[in-house]
């Protein structure tokens, strides 16, 4: 172990002497820039959407963490919301990659994304969390529609982005909303006839 550490240190020192502060100190070369042609309002819209997805991811993380408490112990809900949190984060990073693909990723990430404060951290039961989740998805869906409107029309005509948003993002949103609505209906039916036991069984089945 010590030997390994020592050789790592030696390597690090050699590398630092060879390459400076591990930074790319070469100048950015001059190349044609006209391929970078996204328009400001559309870029701003994408950046806004990235934050929207990250906010949703944090909200879901808070939901997952709440239901994962040993004092709440609803493993099905916890797993469901942790999975949603992961999906939202992926939606955010896919859009970061999209900006990169269009040559529009110019800021460091802390200028692009701020860590959100999650307004709600506790839920009275599973149904109210699913209701919040559905509201959250409605908000995200509206935001995607608005982004599509911003980017589709003249003078932007960002067909490729709009196609991606419609075919991938909206597709997932609409199915996701339907799934949440269905789950909420089932849960409420089970709870209206069996109360807590209904929620317990629903959680087992999630
Ligand atoms: C982020 O980018 C700015 C320039 O846009 C730079 O001054 C700053 O050092 C970078 N790093 C951090 C951690 O903010
Ligand atoms: C994200 O959440 C923060 C609160 O932490 C809020 O100020 C911001 O407006 C939200 N952004 C979006 C795009 O929803
Ligand atoms: Fe999303």
Coordinates of C-alpha atoms and ligand atoms in Angstrom, one line a residue:
X1 CA 0.0 0.0 0.0
X2 CA 2.8 2.5 1.0
X3 CA 4.7 1.5 -2.0
X4 CA 1.7 2.1 -4.2
X5 CA 1.2 5.5 -2.6
X6 CA 4.8 6.5 -2.9
X7 CA 4.9 5.6 -6.6
X8 CA 1.7 7.5 -7.1
X9 CA 3.2 10.6 -5.5
X10 CA 6.4 10.3 -7.6
X11 CA 4.2 10.0 -10.7
X12 CA 2.1 13.0 -9.7
X13 CA 5.3 15.2 -9.2
X14 CA 6.7 14.1 -12.5
X15 CA 3.4 14.8 -14.2
X16 CA 3.1 18.2 -12.6
X17 CA 6.6 19.1 -13.8
X18 CA 5.8 17.9 -17.3
X19 CA 2.4 19.4 -17.7
X20 CA 2.2 22.4 -15.3
X21 CA -0.9 22.6 -13.1
X22 CA -2.8 19.8 -14.9
X23 CA -4.6 22.5 -16.7
X24 CA -4.9 22.8 -20.4
X25 CA -2.8 25.8 -20.9
X26 CA -2.9 25.7 -24.7
X27 CA -4.7 28.5 -26.4
X28 CA -8.0 27.8 -28.0
X29 CA -7.3 27.7 -31.7
X30 CA -9.1 29.8 -34.2
X31 CA -11.6 27.7 -36.1
X32 CA -14.8 28.7 -38.0
X33 CA -17.6 29.6 -35.6
X34 CA -20.7 29.8 -37.8
X35 CA -21.7 26.3 -37.0
X36 CA -22.6 27.7 -33.6
X37 CA -26.0 29.1 -34.5
X38 CA -28.5 28.6 -31.7
X39 CA -30.3 31.8 -30.9
X40 CA -30.3 33.5 -27.5
X41 CA -33.9 33.0 -26.4
X42 CA -33.8 29.3 -27.3
X43 CA -30.5 28.9 -25.4
X44 CA -31.9 30.7 -22.4
X45 CA -34.9 28.4 -22.6
X46 CA -32.8 25.2 -22.6
X47 CA -30.8 26.5 -19.7
X48 CA -34.0 27.2 -17.8
X49 CA -35.3 23.7 -18.6
X50 CA -32.1 22.2 -17.3
X51 CA -32.7 24.0 -14.0
X52 CA -36.3 22.9 -14.1
X53 CA -35.2 19.2 -14.4
X54 CA -32.7 19.6 -11.6
X55 CA -35.3 21.1 -9.4
X56 CA -37.6 18.2 -10.1
X57 CA -34.8 15.8 -9.4
X58 CA -34.2 17.4 -5.9
X59 CA -37.9 17.4 -5.1
X60 CA -38.1 13.7 -5.9
X61 CA -34.9 13.0 -3.9
X62 CA -36.6 14.7 -0.9
X63 CA -39.7 12.5 -1.4
X64 CA -37.6 9.3 -1.7
X65 CA -35.6 10.3 1.5
X66 CA -38.8 11.0 3.4
X67 CA -40.4 7.6 2.6
X68 CA -37.1 5.8 3.2
X69 CA -37.0 7.1 6.9
X70 CA -37.2 4.1 9.2
X71 CA -40.1 5.9 11.0
X72 CA -42.0 6.2 7.7
X73 CA -40.8 3.0 6.1
X74 CA -42.6 2.9 2.8
X75 CA -40.0 1.2 0.7
X76 CA -42.1 1.1 -2.5
X77 CA -42.7 4.8 -2.5
X78 CA -39.1 5.5 -1.6
X79 CA -37.8 3.4 -4.5
X80 CA -40.3 4.9 -6.9
X81 CA -39.3 8.5 -6.0
X82 CA -35.5 7.7 -6.0
X83 CA -35.9 6.3 -9.5
X84 CA -37.8 9.5 -10.5
X85 CA -35.0 11.6 -9.1
X86 CA -32.5 9.8 -11.2
X87 CA -34.5 10.2 -14.3
X88 CA -34.9 13.9 -13.8
X89 CA -31.2 14.3 -13.2
X90 CA -30.6 12.4 -16.5
X91 CA -33.1 14.8 -18.3
X92 CA -31.0 17.7 -17.0
X93 CA -27.7 16.2 -18.1
X94 CA -29.0 15.2 -21.5
X95 CA -29.8 18.9 -22.1
X96 CA -26.4 19.9 -20.9
X97 CA -25.0 17.5 -23.5
X98 CA -27.3 19.0 -26.1
X99 CA -25.9 22.5 -25.4
X100 CA -22.4 20.9 -25.8
X101 CA -23.4 19.3 -29.1
X102 CA -24.5 22.7 -30.4
X103 CA -21.3 24.5 -29.2
X104 CA -23.3 26.4 -26.6
X105 CA -21.8 25.0 -23.5
X106 CA -19.6 27.9 -22.6
X107 CA -20.2 28.4 -18.9
X108 CA -18.9 26.4 -16.0
X109 CA -21.6 24.3 -14.5
X110 CA -22.2 26.4 -11.4
X111 CA -23.3 29.3 -13.7
X112 CA -25.6 26.9 -15.4
X113 CA -27.2 25.1 -12.5
X114 CA -27.9 26.3 -9.0
X115 CA -28.6 23.8 -6.3
X116 CA -32.2 24.2 -5.5
X117 CA -33.7 24.5 -2.0
X118 CA -36.6 22.0 -1.8
X119 CA -39.7 23.7 -0.5
X120 CA -41.3 20.6 0.9
X121 CA -39.6 17.8 2.9
X122 CA -42.5 15.9 4.5
X123 CA -45.8 14.4 3.3
X124 CA -48.9 13.4 5.2
X125 CA -49.2 10.2 3.2
X126 CA -48.3 8.5 0.0
X127 CA -51.3 9.9 -1.8
X128 CA -50.3 13.5 -1.1
X129 CA -46.8 12.8 -2.4
X130 CA -48.1 11.3 -5.6
X131 CA -50.4 14.3 -6.0
X132 CA -47.3 16.6 -5.6
X133 CA -45.5 14.4 -8.1
X134 CA -48.3 14.8 -10.6
X135 CA -48.3 18.6 -10.1
X136 CA -44.6 18.7 -10.6
X137 CA -44.8 16.8 -13.8
X138 CA -47.6 19.1 -15.0
X139 CA -45.3 22.1 -14.4
X140 CA -42.4 20.4 -16.2
X141 CA -44.6 19.5 -19.2
X142 CA -45.8 23.1 -19.5
X143 CA -42.2 24.3 -19.3
X144 CA -41.2 21.9 -22.2
X145 CA -44.1 23.1 -24.3
X146 CA -43.1 26.7 -23.7
X147 CA -39.5 25.9 -24.7
X148 CA -40.8 24.2 -27.9
X149 CA -42.8 27.3 -28.7
X150 CA -39.7 29.5 -28.1
X151 CA -37.5 27.4 -30.3
X152 CA -39.8 26.3 -33.1
X153 CA -40.9 29.5 -34.7
X154 CA -39.1 32.0 -36.9
X155 CA -36.4 33.3 -36.7
X156 CA -35.1 30.3 -34.7
X157 CA -36.4 27.3 -36.5
X158 CA -34.5 24.9 -34.3
X159 CA -36.3 21.9 -35.7
X160 CA -33.8 19.4 -34.4
X161 CA -34.1 20.5 -30.8
X162 CA -37.9 20.8 -31.1
X163 CA -38.1 17.3 -32.6
X164 CA -36.0 16.0 -29.7
X165 CA -38.1 17.7 -27.1
X166 CA -41.3 16.5 -28.7
X167 CA -40.3 13.0 -29.4
X168 CA -38.3 12.2 -26.3
X169 CA -39.2 14.7 -23.5
X170 CA -42.9 15.2 -24.2
X171 CA -43.4 11.6 -25.0
X172 CA -42.0 10.6 -21.6
X173 CA -43.8 13.4 -19.8
X174 CA -47.2 12.4 -21.2
X175 CA -46.8 8.8 -20.4
X176 CA -45.4 9.7 -16.9
X177 CA -48.3 11.9 -16.1
X178 CA -50.8 9.2 -17.1
X179 CA -48.9 6.6 -15.0
X180 CA -49.0 8.9 -11.9
X181 CA -52.6 9.7 -12.4
X182 CA -53.4 6.0 -12.6
X183 CA -51.4 5.2 -9.5
X184 CA -53.0 8.0 -7.6
X185 CA -56.5 6.7 -8.5
X186 CA -55.7 3.2 -7.5
X187 CA -54.2 4.3 -4.2
X188 CA -57.1 6.5 -3.4
X189 CA -59.6 3.7 -4.1
X190 CA -57.6 1.3 -1.9
X191 CA -57.4 3.9 0.9
X192 CA -61.1 4.8 0.8
X193 CA -62.0 1.2 1.5
X194 CA -59.1 0.0 3.5
X195 CA -57.4 3.2 4.9
X196 CA -53.8 2.7 6.1
X197 CA -53.9 -1.0 5.1
X198 CA -54.7 0.1 1.6
X199 CA -51.6 2.3 1.6
X200 CA -49.5 -0.4 3.1
X201 CA -50.6 -2.9 0.3
X202 CA -50.1 -0.3 -2.4
X203 CA -46.6 0.4 -1.2
X204 CA -45.8 -3.3 -1.3
X205 CA -47.0 -3.4 -4.8
X206 CA -45.1 -0.3 -6.1
Ligands
LIG1 C1 -16.0 29.7 -13.6 O1 -15.8 30.6 -14.7 C2 -15.3 31.9 -14.5 C3 -15.2 32.6 -15.8 O2 -16.4 32.5 -16.5 C4 -14.0 31.8 -13.8 O3 -13.6 33.1 -13.4 C5 -14.1 30.9 -12.6 O4 -12.8 30.8 -11.9 C6 -14.6 29.6 -12.9 N1 -14.6 28.7 -11.8 C7 -15.4 28.7 -10.8 C8 -15.2 27.6 -9.8 O5 -16.2 29.6 -10.6
LIG2 C1 -35.6 26.0 -9.0 O1 -35.7 26.1 -7.6 C2 -35.3 27.4 -7.0 C3 -35.5 27.3 -5.5 O2 -34.4 26.6 -5.0 C4 -36.1 28.5 -7.6 O3 -35.7 29.7 -7.1 C5 -36.1 28.5 -9.1 O4 -36.9 29.5 -9.6 C6 -36.4 27.1 -9.7 N1 -36.2 27.1 -11.1 C7 -37.0 26.6 -12.0 C8 -36.6 26.7 -13.4 O5 -38.0 26.1 -11.7
LIG3 FE1 -37.9 15.4 -16.6

